Coordinates of C-alpha atoms and ligand atoms in Angstrom, one line a residue:
M25 CA -29.2 9.5 45.8
S26 CA -26.8 10.7 43.0
K27 CA -24.0 8.5 41.9
T28 CA -20.8 9.4 40.0
T29 CA -18.8 6.8 38.1
V30 CA -15.3 7.4 36.7
S31 CA -12.8 5.1 35.0
A32 CA -9.2 6.0 35.4
P33 CA -6.2 4.4 33.7
A34 CA -3.3 2.4 35.1
N35 CA 0.0 3.9 34.0
I36 CA 3.4 2.5 33.3
A37 CA 6.4 4.5 34.5
F38 CA 9.2 5.3 32.1
I39 CA 11.1 7.1 34.9
K40 CA 10.2 5.5 38.2
Y41 CA 8.9 6.9 41.5
W42 CA 11.0 4.9 43.9
G43 CA 11.8 6.4 47.3
A44 CA 9.9 9.1 49.2
S45 CA 10.9 12.0 51.5
D46 CA 7.4 11.5 53.2
L47 CA 5.8 8.2 52.6
D48 CA 2.4 8.9 54.2
R49 CA 1.8 11.8 51.8
A50 CA 3.8 10.3 48.9
I51 CA 6.3 13.1 48.5
P52 CA 8.7 11.7 46.0
M53 CA 12.5 11.9 46.1
N54 CA 12.6 12.3 42.3
P55 CA 10.4 13.3 39.4
S56 CA 8.8 10.5 37.4
I57 CA 7.3 10.2 33.9
S58 CA 4.7 7.7 32.7
M59 CA 2.3 6.7 30.0
S60 CA -1.3 6.2 30.9
L61 CA -2.9 3.1 29.5
E62 CA -6.1 2.6 27.5
H63 CA -7.5 -0.8 28.5
C64 CA -6.1 -1.3 32.0
V65 CA -8.4 0.8 34.0
S66 CA -10.2 1.0 37.3
K67 CA -13.9 1.9 37.3
C68 CA -15.2 3.4 40.5
T69 CA -18.8 4.4 41.5
V70 CA -19.4 6.7 44.5
E71 CA -22.8 7.4 45.9
V72 CA -23.3 10.0 48.6
L73 CA -25.5 8.8 51.4
S74 CA -27.9 10.9 53.4
H75 CA -26.1 10.5 56.7
E76 CA -22.6 10.8 58.3
G77 CA -20.8 7.7 59.6
E78 CA -18.8 4.8 58.2
D79 CA -18.3 4.6 54.4
E80 CA -19.3 1.4 52.7
V81 CA -16.4 0.0 50.6
W82 CA -16.9 -2.8 48.0
L83 CA -14.6 -4.5 45.5
A84 CA -16.1 -6.0 42.4
E85 CA -15.4 -9.8 42.1
P86 CA -14.6 -11.5 38.8
D87 CA -18.0 -13.2 38.8
G88 CA -19.7 -9.8 38.7
G89 CA -20.7 -9.8 42.4
F90 CA -19.1 -7.6 45.1
G91 CA -16.9 -8.6 48.0
T92 CA -15.5 -6.7 51.0
P93 CA -11.8 -5.7 50.8
S94 CA -9.3 -6.5 53.5
P95 CA -9.7 -4.3 56.6
A96 CA -6.3 -2.6 55.9
F97 CA -7.3 -1.7 52.4
A98 CA -10.8 -0.6 53.4
Q99 CA -9.2 1.7 56.0
R100 CA -6.9 3.2 53.3
V101 CA -10.0 3.9 51.2
R102 CA -11.9 5.5 54.2
D103 CA -8.9 7.6 55.1
H104 CA -8.7 8.9 51.6
L105 CA -12.5 9.6 51.5
G106 CA -12.0 11.5 54.8
R107 CA -9.3 13.6 53.0
I108 CA -11.6 14.2 50.1
R109 CA -14.5 15.2 52.4
R110 CA -12.3 17.8 54.2
W111 CA -11.2 19.2 50.9
A112 CA -14.8 19.3 49.5
G113 CA -16.2 20.7 52.7
R114 CA -18.7 17.8 53.0
E115 CA -19.7 15.4 55.7
E116 CA -21.9 12.7 54.4
A117 CA -20.7 9.1 54.1
V118 CA -20.5 7.3 50.8
R119 CA -21.0 3.9 49.3
V120 CA -18.1 3.1 47.0
A121 CA -17.3 0.2 44.7
T122 CA -14.4 -0.4 42.4
R123 CA -13.7 -2.8 39.5
N124 CA -10.4 -3.3 37.8
S125 CA -10.2 -4.4 34.2
F126 CA -6.9 -6.3 34.9
P127 CA -5.3 -8.5 37.6
T128 CA -5.2 -6.6 40.9
A129 CA -2.0 -6.0 42.9
G130 CA 0.2 -7.9 40.5
G131 CA 2.5 -5.0 39.7
L132 CA 0.1 -3.7 37.2
A133 CA -0.5 -0.4 39.1
S134 CA -4.0 -1.2 40.4
S135 CA -3.5 1.2 43.3
A136 CA -2.7 4.1 40.9
S137 CA -5.8 3.6 38.8
G138 CA -7.9 2.7 41.8
F139 CA -7.0 5.7 43.8
A140 CA -7.2 8.1 40.8
A141 CA -10.7 6.7 40.0
L142 CA -11.8 7.0 43.7
T143 CA -10.5 10.6 43.9
L144 CA -12.2 11.7 40.7
A145 CA -15.5 9.8 41.4
A146 CA -15.7 11.1 45.0
A147 CA -14.9 14.6 44.0
G148 CA -17.7 14.4 41.4
A149 CA -20.1 12.9 43.8
Y150 CA -19.4 15.7 46.3
G151 CA -20.0 18.3 43.6
K152 CA -16.4 19.2 43.0
G153 CA -15.8 17.4 39.7
G154 CA -14.9 20.7 38.0
A155 CA -12.0 21.4 40.3
P156 CA -8.7 22.3 38.6
P157 CA -7.0 19.1 37.4
H158 CA -3.8 19.9 39.4
E159 CA -5.8 19.9 42.6
L160 CA -7.3 16.5 41.8
S161 CA -3.8 15.2 41.0
L162 CA -2.5 16.5 44.3
L163 CA -5.4 15.0 46.2
A164 CA -4.8 11.6 44.4
R165 CA -1.2 11.7 45.4
R166 CA -2.0 12.2 49.0
S167 CA -3.8 8.9 49.0
G168 CA -0.3 7.5 49.6
S169 CA -0.3 5.7 46.3
G170 CA 1.8 8.4 44.7
S171 CA 1.6 7.2 41.1
A172 CA -2.2 7.9 41.3
A173 CA -1.2 11.5 40.8
R174 CA -0.2 10.6 37.2
S175 CA -3.3 8.4 36.6
V176 CA -5.5 11.5 36.8
F177 CA -4.4 12.3 33.2
G178 CA -4.1 10.6 29.9
G179 CA -1.2 10.5 27.4
Y180 CA 2.3 11.1 28.7
V181 CA 2.5 12.6 32.2
E182 CA 5.3 14.0 34.4
W183 CA 5.1 14.3 38.2
P184 CA 7.8 16.5 39.7
R185 CA 9.2 16.4 43.2
P186 CA 8.5 19.5 45.3
K187 CA 10.8 22.5 44.6
A188 CA 13.5 22.9 47.3
G189 CA 12.1 24.9 50.2
S190 CA 8.5 24.5 49.2
G191 CA 6.0 22.3 51.1
E192 CA 4.4 19.6 49.0
E193 CA 1.7 21.6 47.3
D194 CA 3.6 21.9 44.1
S195 CA 4.1 18.1 43.7
Y196 CA 1.3 17.2 41.4
A197 CA 1.4 15.7 37.9
A198 CA 0.7 17.3 34.6
P199 CA 0.5 16.0 31.0
I200 CA 3.5 16.6 28.8
A201 CA 2.0 15.2 25.6
K202 CA -1.4 13.9 24.6
A203 CA -2.1 10.3 23.7
E204 CA -2.6 11.2 20.0
H205 CA 0.9 12.7 19.9
W206 CA 2.5 9.2 19.9
D207 CA 0.8 5.9 19.4
L208 CA 3.0 3.8 21.7
H209 CA 1.9 0.3 22.6
D210 CA 2.5 -1.7 25.8
V211 CA 2.4 -5.4 25.5
I212 CA 2.2 -6.8 29.0
A213 CA 3.5 -10.3 29.7
V214 CA 1.8 -11.5 32.8
V215 CA 4.1 -14.1 34.4
E216 CA 2.7 -13.9 37.9
I217 CA -0.9 -13.3 38.9
G218 CA -1.8 -12.5 42.5
P219 CA -0.7 -9.9 45.0
K220 CA 3.0 -9.2 45.2
T221 CA 4.7 -10.2 48.5
V222 CA 6.2 -6.8 49.3
S223 CA 4.1 -3.7 48.8
S224 CA 5.5 -0.7 46.9
L225 CA 5.1 1.2 50.1
E226 CA 7.6 -1.1 51.8
G227 CA 9.8 -1.0 48.7
H228 CA 10.0 2.8 48.9
R229 CA 10.7 2.6 52.6
R230 CA 13.7 0.3 52.1
A231 CA 15.0 1.9 48.9
P232 CA 17.5 4.4 50.6
T233 CA 19.2 1.5 52.3
S234 CA 20.5 0.3 49.0
P235 CA 24.1 1.4 48.0
Y236 CA 22.8 2.0 44.5
Y237 CA 20.1 4.4 45.6
T238 CA 22.3 7.6 45.5
K239 CA 23.9 6.6 42.3
R240 CA 20.5 6.4 40.5
Q241 CA 19.6 9.8 41.9
E242 CA 22.8 11.2 40.2
L243 CA 21.8 9.6 36.9
L244 CA 18.2 10.8 36.9
P245 CA 18.6 14.4 35.5
G246 CA 20.2 13.0 32.3
R247 CA 17.6 10.3 32.0
L248 CA 14.7 12.7 32.5
D249 CA 16.1 14.9 29.7
I250 CA 16.3 12.0 27.3
V251 CA 12.8 10.8 28.1
R252 CA 11.2 14.3 27.8
R253 CA 13.0 14.8 24.4
A254 CA 12.2 11.3 23.2
I255 CA 8.5 11.8 23.8
K256 CA 8.6 15.2 22.2
E257 CA 10.3 13.8 19.1
R258 CA 8.6 10.4 19.1
D259 CA 12.1 8.8 19.2
L260 CA 11.7 5.2 20.4
A261 CA 15.4 4.4 19.8
A262 CA 16.3 7.1 22.3
L263 CA 13.6 6.2 24.8
G264 CA 14.1 2.4 24.8
P265 CA 17.5 2.1 26.5
V266 CA 16.5 4.5 29.2
L267 CA 13.3 2.4 29.9
E268 CA 15.4 -0.7 30.4
E269 CA 18.0 1.2 32.6
E270 CA 15.3 2.6 34.8
A271 CA 13.5 -0.8 35.3
V272 CA 16.8 -2.6 36.0
D273 CA 17.9 0.1 38.4
L274 CA 14.6 0.0 40.3
H275 CA 14.9 -3.8 40.8
L276 CA 18.7 -3.6 41.5
I277 CA 17.9 -1.1 44.3
A278 CA 15.0 -3.4 45.5
M279 CA 17.2 -6.5 45.5
S280 CA 20.1 -4.7 47.3
S281 CA 17.9 -3.0 50.0
H282 CA 17.9 -4.1 53.6
P283 CA 16.1 -6.4 53.9
P284 CA 16.1 -7.2 50.1
V285 CA 13.0 -7.2 48.0
W286 CA 12.8 -9.7 45.1
Y287 CA 10.0 -9.0 42.6
W288 CA 11.4 -11.0 39.7
S289 CA 10.3 -14.5 38.9
P290 CA 11.9 -16.9 36.3
G291 CA 9.3 -15.7 33.9
T292 CA 10.6 -12.2 34.2
I293 CA 14.0 -13.3 32.9
A294 CA 12.5 -15.4 30.1
V295 CA 10.6 -12.3 28.8
L296 CA 13.6 -10.0 29.1
R297 CA 15.6 -12.5 27.1
A298 CA 12.9 -12.9 24.4
V299 CA 12.6 -9.2 23.9
R300 CA 16.4 -8.9 23.5
E301 CA 16.1 -11.6 20.8
L302 CA 13.3 -9.7 19.1
R303 CA 15.5 -6.6 18.9
Q304 CA 18.3 -8.7 17.3
E305 CA 15.7 -9.7 14.7
G306 CA 15.0 -6.0 14.0
L307 CA 11.9 -5.2 16.1
A308 CA 11.9 -2.0 18.1
A309 CA 10.7 -3.2 21.5
W310 CA 11.9 -2.4 25.0
T311 CA 11.1 -3.7 28.4
T312 CA 10.1 -2.1 31.7
M313 CA 8.7 -3.3 35.0
D314 CA 7.1 -1.7 38.0
A315 CA 7.3 -3.2 41.4
G316 CA 6.3 -6.7 40.4
A317 CA 7.3 -9.7 38.2
N318 CA 5.3 -8.8 35.1
V319 CA 7.0 -7.2 32.1
H320 CA 5.7 -4.3 30.0
V321 CA 7.1 -4.3 26.5
I322 CA 6.9 -0.8 24.9
C323 CA 6.9 -0.8 21.1
D324 CA 5.4 0.9 18.1
A325 CA 2.0 0.0 16.7
E326 CA 3.5 -2.1 13.8
S327 CA 5.5 -4.3 16.1
A328 CA 2.8 -5.0 18.8
D329 CA 1.2 -8.2 17.2
D330 CA 4.7 -9.8 16.6
V331 CA 5.7 -8.9 20.2
A332 CA 2.5 -10.4 21.6
D333 CA 2.9 -13.6 19.5
R334 CA 6.4 -14.2 20.7
L335 CA 5.5 -13.5 24.4
E336 CA 2.5 -15.8 24.1
S337 CA 4.7 -18.6 22.9
L338 CA 6.8 -18.5 26.1
P339 CA 5.8 -21.3 28.6
A340 CA 6.5 -18.9 31.5
V341 CA 3.9 -16.4 30.3
G342 CA 0.4 -16.9 31.6
F343 CA -1.3 -14.5 29.3
V344 CA -0.6 -11.3 27.4
I345 CA -2.5 -8.0 27.6
Q346 CA -2.2 -5.8 24.5
D347 CA -2.5 -2.2 25.7
G348 CA -1.2 1.2 24.6
V349 CA -1.4 4.9 25.4
G350 CA -4.8 6.0 26.5
G351 CA -6.7 9.3 26.6
G352 CA -7.2 9.4 30.4
P353 CA -10.1 9.3 32.9
E354 CA -13.7 9.3 31.7
T355 CA -16.9 9.9 33.5
E356 CA -19.3 7.0 32.8
T357 CA -23.0 6.8 32.6
T358 CA -23.3 3.1 33.7
H359 CA -22.7 2.6 37.4
L360 CA -21.3 -0.4 39.1
F361 CA -24.3 -0.7 41.4
Ligands
LIG24 C1 7.5 1.0 40.9 O1 3.6 4.0 45.9 O2 2.5 4.8 43.7 O3 5.3 1.6 40.2 O4 0.6 2.4 45.5 O5 1.5 0.3 44.6 O6 0.6 2.0 43.0 P1 1.3 1.7 44.4 O7 2.7 2.3 44.2 P2 3.3 3.8 44.4 O8 4.7 3.5 43.7 C2 4.8 3.2 42.4 C3 6.1 2.5 42.2 C4 6.4 2.1 40.8 C5 7.0 3.2 39.9 C6 6.1 4.2 39.4 O9 4.9 3.9 39.1 O10 6.6 5.4 39.3

Protein backbone atom coordinates (compact mmCIF):
# COMPACT_ATOMS: atom_id res chain seq x y z
CA MET A 1 0.00 0.00 0.00
CA SER A 2 1.44 3.41 -0.85
CA LYS A 3 2.25 5.93 1.85
CA THR A 4 2.68 9.68 1.66
CA THR A 5 4.48 11.67 4.35
CA VAL A 6 4.49 15.44 4.57
CA SER A 7 5.87 17.79 7.19
CA ALA A 8 4.12 21.14 7.57
CA PRO A 9 5.19 24.12 9.66
CA ALA A 10 3.63 25.72 12.68
CA ASN A 11 3.12 29.43 12.17
CA ILE A 12 3.14 32.46 14.40
CA ALA A 13 0.49 35.07 13.63
CA PHE A 14 1.58 38.70 13.34
CA ILE A 15 -2.07 39.74 12.78
CA LYS A 16 -4.29 37.27 14.61
CA TYR A 17 -7.30 35.26 13.52
CA TRP A 18 -9.57 35.75 16.52
CA GLY A 19 -13.31 35.47 16.00
CA ALA A 20 -15.21 33.70 13.22
CA SER A 21 -18.44 34.25 11.32
CA ASP A 22 -18.75 30.44 10.98
CA LEU A 23 -16.72 28.45 13.48
CA ASP A 24 -17.31 24.99 12.03
CA ARG A 25 -15.80 25.97 8.70
CA ALA A 26 -13.41 28.55 10.20
CA ILE A 27 -14.61 31.54 8.22
CA PRO A 28 -12.67 34.38 9.83
CA MET A 29 -14.01 37.79 10.84
CA ASN A 30 -10.73 39.40 9.81
CA PRO A 31 -7.68 38.81 7.63
CA SER A 32 -4.57 37.46 9.35
CA ILE A 33 -0.85 37.41 8.53
CA SER A 34 1.72 34.93 9.83
CA MET A 35 5.25 33.66 9.50
CA SER A 36 5.73 29.93 8.96
CA LEU A 37 8.39 28.36 11.18
CA GLU A 38 11.33 26.21 10.21
CA HIS A 39 11.81 23.77 13.11
CA CYS A 40 8.38 23.55 14.75
CA VAL A 41 6.71 21.18 12.34
CA SER A 42 4.18 18.33 12.27
CA LYS A 43 5.04 15.27 10.25
CA CYS A 44 2.13 13.16 9.03
CA THR A 45 2.11 9.80 7.24
CA VAL A 46 -1.05 8.65 5.47
CA GLU A 47 -1.46 5.16 4.02
CA VAL A 48 -4.50 4.36 1.89
CA LEU A 49 -6.03 1.01 2.91
CA SER A 50 -7.65 -1.41 0.52
CA HIS A 51 -11.09 -1.15 2.11
CA GLU A 52 -13.68 1.38 3.22
CA GLY A 53 -14.60 1.83 6.88
CA GLU A 54 -13.10 3.54 9.91
CA ASP A 55 -9.79 5.38 9.58
CA GLU A 56 -6.97 4.39 11.98
CA VAL A 57 -5.60 7.47 13.77
CA TRP A 58 -2.32 7.42 15.71
CA LEU A 59 -0.26 10.03 17.53
CA ALA A 60 3.48 9.54 17.94
CA GLU A 61 4.58 9.46 21.58
CA PRO A 62 7.81 11.08 22.84
CA ASP A 63 9.36 7.59 23.37
CA GLY A 64 9.00 6.83 19.66
CA GLY A 65 5.93 4.60 20.01
CA PHE A 66 2.38 5.42 18.99
CA GLY A 67 -0.67 6.15 21.10
CA THR A 68 -4.33 6.69 20.37
CA PRO A 69 -5.57 10.28 20.56
CA SER A 70 -8.60 11.33 22.60
CA PRO A 71 -11.89 10.24 21.02
CA ALA A 72 -12.83 13.88 20.34
CA PHE A 73 -9.57 14.57 18.52
CA ALA A 74 -9.71 11.31 16.57
CA GLN A 75 -13.23 12.28 15.47
CA ARG A 76 -12.00 15.68 14.24
CA VAL A 77 -9.32 13.91 12.22
CA ARG A 78 -11.83 11.41 10.76
CA ASP A 79 -14.26 14.22 9.91
CA HIS A 80 -11.48 15.97 8.05
CA LEU A 81 -10.42 12.80 6.26
CA GLY A 82 -14.05 12.39 5.14
CA ARG A 83 -13.95 15.94 3.75
CA ILE A 84 -10.71 15.18 1.88
CA ARG A 85 -12.18 11.94 0.48
CA ARG A 86 -15.25 13.77 -0.86
CA TRP A 87 -13.00 16.38 -2.46
CA ALA A 88 -10.68 13.73 -3.94
CA GLY A 89 -13.53 11.48 -5.09
CA ARG A 90 -12.14 8.49 -3.15
CA GLU A 91 -13.66 6.06 -0.66
CA GLU A 92 -10.93 3.94 0.91
CA ALA A 93 -10.10 4.37 4.60
CA VAL A 94 -6.59 5.37 5.69
CA ARG A 95 -4.08 4.71 8.45
CA VAL A 96 -2.65 8.01 9.67
CA ALA A 97 0.02 8.95 12.19
CA THR A 98 1.34 12.37 13.23
CA ARG A 99 4.41 13.49 15.15
CA ASN A 100 5.06 17.04 16.33
CA SER A 101 8.59 18.33 16.76
CA PHE A 102 7.42 20.58 19.63
CA PRO A 103 5.10 20.51 22.69
CA THR A 104 1.56 19.71 21.61
CA ALA A 105 -1.39 21.96 22.40
CA GLY A 106 0.61 24.49 24.42
CA GLY A 107 -0.29 27.48 22.28
CA LEU A 108 2.42 26.56 19.80
CA ALA A 109 -0.03 26.02 16.94
CA SER A 110 0.07 22.22 16.81
CA SER A 111 -3.41 22.14 15.27
CA ALA A 112 -2.34 24.43 12.44
CA SER A 113 0.72 22.38 11.49
CA GLY A 114 -1.06 19.11 12.26
CA PHE A 115 -4.10 19.77 10.07
CA ALA A 116 -1.97 21.27 7.29
CA ALA A 117 0.26 18.17 7.29
CA LEU A 118 -2.79 15.88 7.40
CA THR A 119 -4.43 17.73 4.51
CA LEU A 120 -1.31 17.63 2.33
CA ALA A 121 -0.39 14.02 3.17
CA ALA A 122 -3.94 12.72 2.62
CA ALA A 123 -4.28 14.69 -0.63
CA GLY A 124 -0.99 13.13 -1.78
CA ALA A 125 -2.00 9.63 -0.70
CA TYR A 126 -5.28 9.93 -2.62
CA GLY A 127 -3.39 11.03 -5.73
CA LYS A 128 -4.24 14.74 -5.49
CA GLY A 129 -0.92 16.10 -4.26
CA GLY A 130 -0.62 18.25 -7.38
CA ALA A 131 -3.86 20.16 -6.71
CA PRO A 132 -3.59 23.97 -6.84
CA PRO A 133 -2.15 25.26 -3.54
CA HIS A 134 -5.13 27.54 -2.88
CA GLU A 135 -7.44 24.50 -2.99
CA LEU A 136 -5.28 22.72 -0.43
CA SER A 137 -5.26 25.83 1.76
CA LEU A 138 -9.06 26.06 1.54
CA LEU A 139 -9.34 22.39 2.44
CA ALA A 140 -6.96 22.83 5.40
CA ARG A 141 -9.04 25.79 6.61
CA ARG A 142 -12.21 23.71 6.55
CA SER A 143 -10.63 21.37 9.13
CA GLY A 144 -11.93 23.94 11.63
CA SER A 145 -8.38 24.85 12.63
CA GLY A 146 -8.41 27.96 10.48
CA SER A 147 -4.77 28.85 10.92
CA ALA A 148 -3.95 25.53 9.15
CA ALA A 149 -4.83 27.41 5.94
CA ARG A 150 -1.64 29.46 6.45
CA SER A 151 0.57 26.47 7.35
CA VAL A 152 0.18 25.10 3.83
CA PHE A 153 2.78 27.69 2.77
CA GLY A 154 6.22 28.81 3.86
CA GLY A 155 7.57 32.31 4.40
CA TYR A 156 5.11 35.12 5.16
CA VAL A 157 1.47 34.31 4.52
CA GLU A 158 -1.81 36.24 4.43
CA TRP A 159 -5.23 34.67 4.84
CA PRO A 160 -8.06 37.06 3.89
CA ARG A 161 -11.63 36.95 5.09
CA PRO A 162 -14.20 36.24 2.35
CA LYS A 163 -15.18 39.24 0.24
CA ALA A 164 -18.57 40.71 1.12
CA GLY A 165 -21.37 38.76 -0.54
CA SER A 166 -19.16 35.84 -1.56
CA GLY A 167 -19.47 32.42 0.10
CA GLU A 168 -16.32 31.14 1.73
CA GLU A 169 -14.54 29.81 -1.34
CA ASP A 170 -12.26 32.82 -1.60
CA SER A 171 -11.04 32.60 2.01
CA TYR A 172 -7.76 30.75 1.57
CA ALA A 173 -4.22 31.78 2.35
CA ALA A 174 -1.45 32.83 -0.04
CA PRO A 175 2.23 33.69 0.45
CA ILE A 176 3.09 37.40 0.45
CA ALA A 177 6.89 36.94 0.71
CA LYS A 178 9.25 33.99 0.60
CA ALA A 179 11.31 32.88 3.59
CA GLU A 180 14.53 34.06 1.88
CA HIS A 181 13.11 37.56 1.61
CA TRP A 182 13.63 38.26 5.34
CA ASP A 183 15.52 36.14 7.85
CA LEU A 184 13.38 36.83 10.91
CA HIS A 185 13.91 34.69 13.99
CA ASP A 186 11.39 33.50 16.56
CA VAL A 187 12.82 32.69 19.98
CA ILE A 188 10.05 30.88 21.84
CA ALA A 189 9.99 31.01 25.64
CA VAL A 190 8.08 27.98 26.87
CA VAL A 191 6.67 28.88 30.27
CA GLU A 192 3.92 26.31 30.32
CA ILE A 193 3.87 22.89 28.80
CA GLY A 194 0.74 20.84 28.43
CA PRO A 195 -2.62 21.50 26.88
CA LYS A 196 -4.23 24.89 27.35
CA THR A 197 -7.36 24.92 29.47
CA VAL A 198 -9.58 26.68 26.93
CA SER A 199 -9.33 25.75 23.23
CA SER A 200 -8.89 28.36 20.51
CA LEU A 201 -12.28 27.24 19.24
CA GLU A 202 -13.91 28.28 22.51
CA GLY A 203 -11.86 31.50 22.54
CA HIS A 204 -13.15 32.40 19.04
CA ARG A 205 -16.70 31.63 20.18
CA ARG A 206 -16.48 33.96 23.16
CA ALA A 207 -14.51 36.76 21.46
CA PRO A 208 -17.50 38.83 20.23
CA THR A 209 -18.77 39.09 23.84
CA SER A 210 -15.80 41.31 24.74
CA PRO A 211 -16.41 45.08 24.64
CA TYR A 212 -12.99 45.45 22.98
CA TYR A 213 -13.77 43.13 20.09
CA THR A 214 -15.34 45.80 17.86
CA LYS A 215 -12.61 48.30 18.68
CA ARG A 216 -9.91 45.90 17.45
CA GLN A 217 -11.83 45.29 14.22
CA GLU A 218 -11.73 49.07 13.62
CA LEU A 219 -7.97 49.17 14.20
CA LEU A 220 -7.15 46.21 11.97
CA PRO A 221 -7.06 47.83 8.49
CA GLY A 222 -4.31 50.19 9.67
CA ARG A 223 -2.36 47.37 11.33
CA LEU A 224 -2.64 45.14 8.26
CA ASP A 225 -1.22 47.93 6.09
CA ILE A 226 1.73 48.41 8.44
CA VAL A 227 2.50 44.69 8.64
CA ARG A 228 2.29 44.20 4.86
CA ARG A 229 4.59 47.19 4.29
CA ALA A 230 6.99 46.18 7.08
CA ILE A 231 7.40 42.71 5.58
CA LYS A 232 7.90 44.15 2.10
CA GLU A 233 10.55 46.60 3.33
CA ARG A 234 12.06 44.31 6.01
CA ASP A 235 11.33 46.97 8.61
CA LEU A 236 11.40 45.37 12.08
CA ALA A 237 11.08 48.73 13.84
CA ALA A 238 7.70 49.21 12.13
CA LEU A 239 6.57 45.60 12.55
CA GLY A 240 7.49 45.19 16.23
CA PRO A 241 5.01 47.54 17.92
CA VAL A 242 2.12 46.12 15.87
CA LEU A 243 3.12 42.58 16.89
CA GLU A 244 2.83 43.56 20.54
CA GLU A 245 -0.43 45.49 20.07
CA GLU A 246 -2.01 42.51 18.32
CA ALA A 247 -0.91 40.02 20.98
CA VAL A 248 -2.06 42.22 23.84
CA ASP A 249 -5.39 42.88 22.14
CA LEU A 250 -6.02 39.17 21.56
CA HIS A 251 -5.46 38.49 25.26
CA LEU A 252 -7.34 41.63 26.34
CA ILE A 253 -10.33 40.37 24.34
CA ALA A 254 -9.94 36.86 25.78
CA MET A 255 -9.72 38.14 29.36
CA SER A 256 -12.77 40.38 28.91
CA SER A 257 -14.92 37.78 27.14
CA HIS A 258 -17.93 36.22 28.87
CA PRO A 259 -16.93 33.97 30.53
CA PRO A 260 -13.33 35.23 30.55
CA VAL A 261 -10.39 33.25 29.18
CA TRP A 262 -6.98 33.63 30.86
CA TYR A 263 -4.11 32.21 28.91
CA TRP A 264 -1.29 34.12 30.63
CA SER A 265 0.77 32.68 33.46
CA PRO A 266 3.28 34.51 35.70
CA GLY A 267 6.01 33.36 33.30
CA THR A 268 4.29 35.23 30.45
CA ILE A 269 4.64 38.53 32.32
CA ALA A 270 8.26 37.75 33.26
CA VAL A 271 9.16 37.25 29.59
CA LEU A 272 7.28 40.37 28.44
CA ARG A 273 9.21 42.40 31.02
CA ALA A 274 12.58 40.87 30.06
CA VAL A 275 12.04 41.66 26.37
CA ARG A 276 11.17 45.27 27.22
CA GLU A 277 14.47 45.46 29.12
CA LEU A 278 16.34 43.95 26.18
CA ARG A 279 14.95 46.70 23.97
CA GLN A 280 16.10 49.34 26.44
CA GLU A 281 19.56 47.77 26.12
CA GLY A 282 19.37 48.28 22.37
CA LEU A 283 18.24 44.91 21.00
CA ALA A 284 15.49 44.85 18.37
CA ALA A 285 13.17 42.17 19.79
CA TRP A 286 9.38 42.14 20.06
CA THR A 287 6.92 39.77 21.65
CA THR A 288 3.80 38.07 20.45
CA MET A 289 1.60 35.26 21.78
CA ASP A 290 -1.07 33.05 20.32
CA ALA A 291 -3.81 31.48 22.45
CA GLY A 292 -1.53 30.24 25.21
CA ALA A 293 0.95 31.34 27.90
CA ASN A 294 4.12 30.90 25.85
CA VAL A 295 5.83 33.92 24.33
CA HIS A 296 7.33 34.22 20.85
CA VAL A 297 10.10 36.80 20.58
CA ILE A 298 10.53 38.03 17.03
CA CYS A 299 13.98 39.44 16.29
CA ASP A 300 16.69 39.64 13.66
CA ALA A 301 19.33 36.94 13.18
CA GLU A 302 22.06 38.90 15.03
CA SER A 303 19.96 39.28 18.19
CA ALA A 304 18.61 35.72 18.44
CA ASP A 305 21.38 34.23 20.63
CA ASP A 306 21.34 37.17 23.07
CA VAL A 307 17.54 36.95 23.31
CA ALA A 308 17.72 33.19 23.93
CA ASP A 309 20.44 33.61 26.62
CA ARG A 310 18.34 36.16 28.49
CA LEU A 311 15.16 34.10 28.30
CA GLU A 312 16.97 30.95 29.45
CA SER A 313 18.19 32.84 32.53
CA LEU A 314 14.61 33.50 33.70
CA PRO A 315 13.46 31.04 36.40
CA ALA A 316 9.94 31.04 34.96
CA VAL A 317 11.11 29.79 31.56
CA GLY A 318 11.14 26.00 31.24
CA PHE A 319 13.05 25.95 27.96
CA VAL A 320 13.64 28.01 24.85
CA ILE A 321 13.10 26.97 21.24
CA GLN A 322 15.17 28.86 18.67
CA ASP A 323 13.23 28.99 15.45
CA GLY A 324 12.80 31.28 12.51
CA VAL A 325 11.09 31.71 9.19
CA GLY A 326 10.86 28.46 7.23
CA GLY A 327 10.36 27.46 3.63
CA GLY A 328 7.10 25.58 4.09
CA PRO A 329 5.79 22.02 3.78
CA GLU A 330 7.98 19.23 2.45
CA THR A 331 7.23 15.78 1.15
CA GLU A 332 9.40 13.30 3.06
CA THR A 333 10.81 9.98 1.99
CA THR A 334 10.98 8.47 5.49
CA HIS A 335 7.58 7.49 6.85
CA LEU A 336 6.42 7.39 10.48
CA PHE A 337 5.40 3.72 10.23
C1 LIG B 1 -4.60 32.80 18.50
O1 LIG B 1 -8.76 28.09 15.37
O2 LIG B 1 -6.66 28.19 13.95
O3 LIG B 1 -3.42 31.24 17.13
O4 LIG B 1 -7.03 25.24 15.89
O5 LIG B 1 -5.84 25.94 17.97
O6 LIG B 1 -4.69 26.11 15.76
P1 LIG B 1 -6.01 26.11 16.51
O7 LIG B 1 -6.52 27.56 16.38
P2 LIG B 1 -7.30 28.36 15.26
O8 LIG B 1 -7.03 29.82 15.82
C2 LIG B 1 -5.77 30.39 15.88
C3 LIG B 1 -5.80 31.46 16.87
C4 LIG B 1 -4.48 32.16 17.14
C5 LIG B 1 -4.23 33.28 16.14
C6 LIG B 1 -3.77 32.88 14.76
O9 LIG B 1 -3.03 31.90 14.62
O10 LIG B 1 -4.12 33.60 13.83
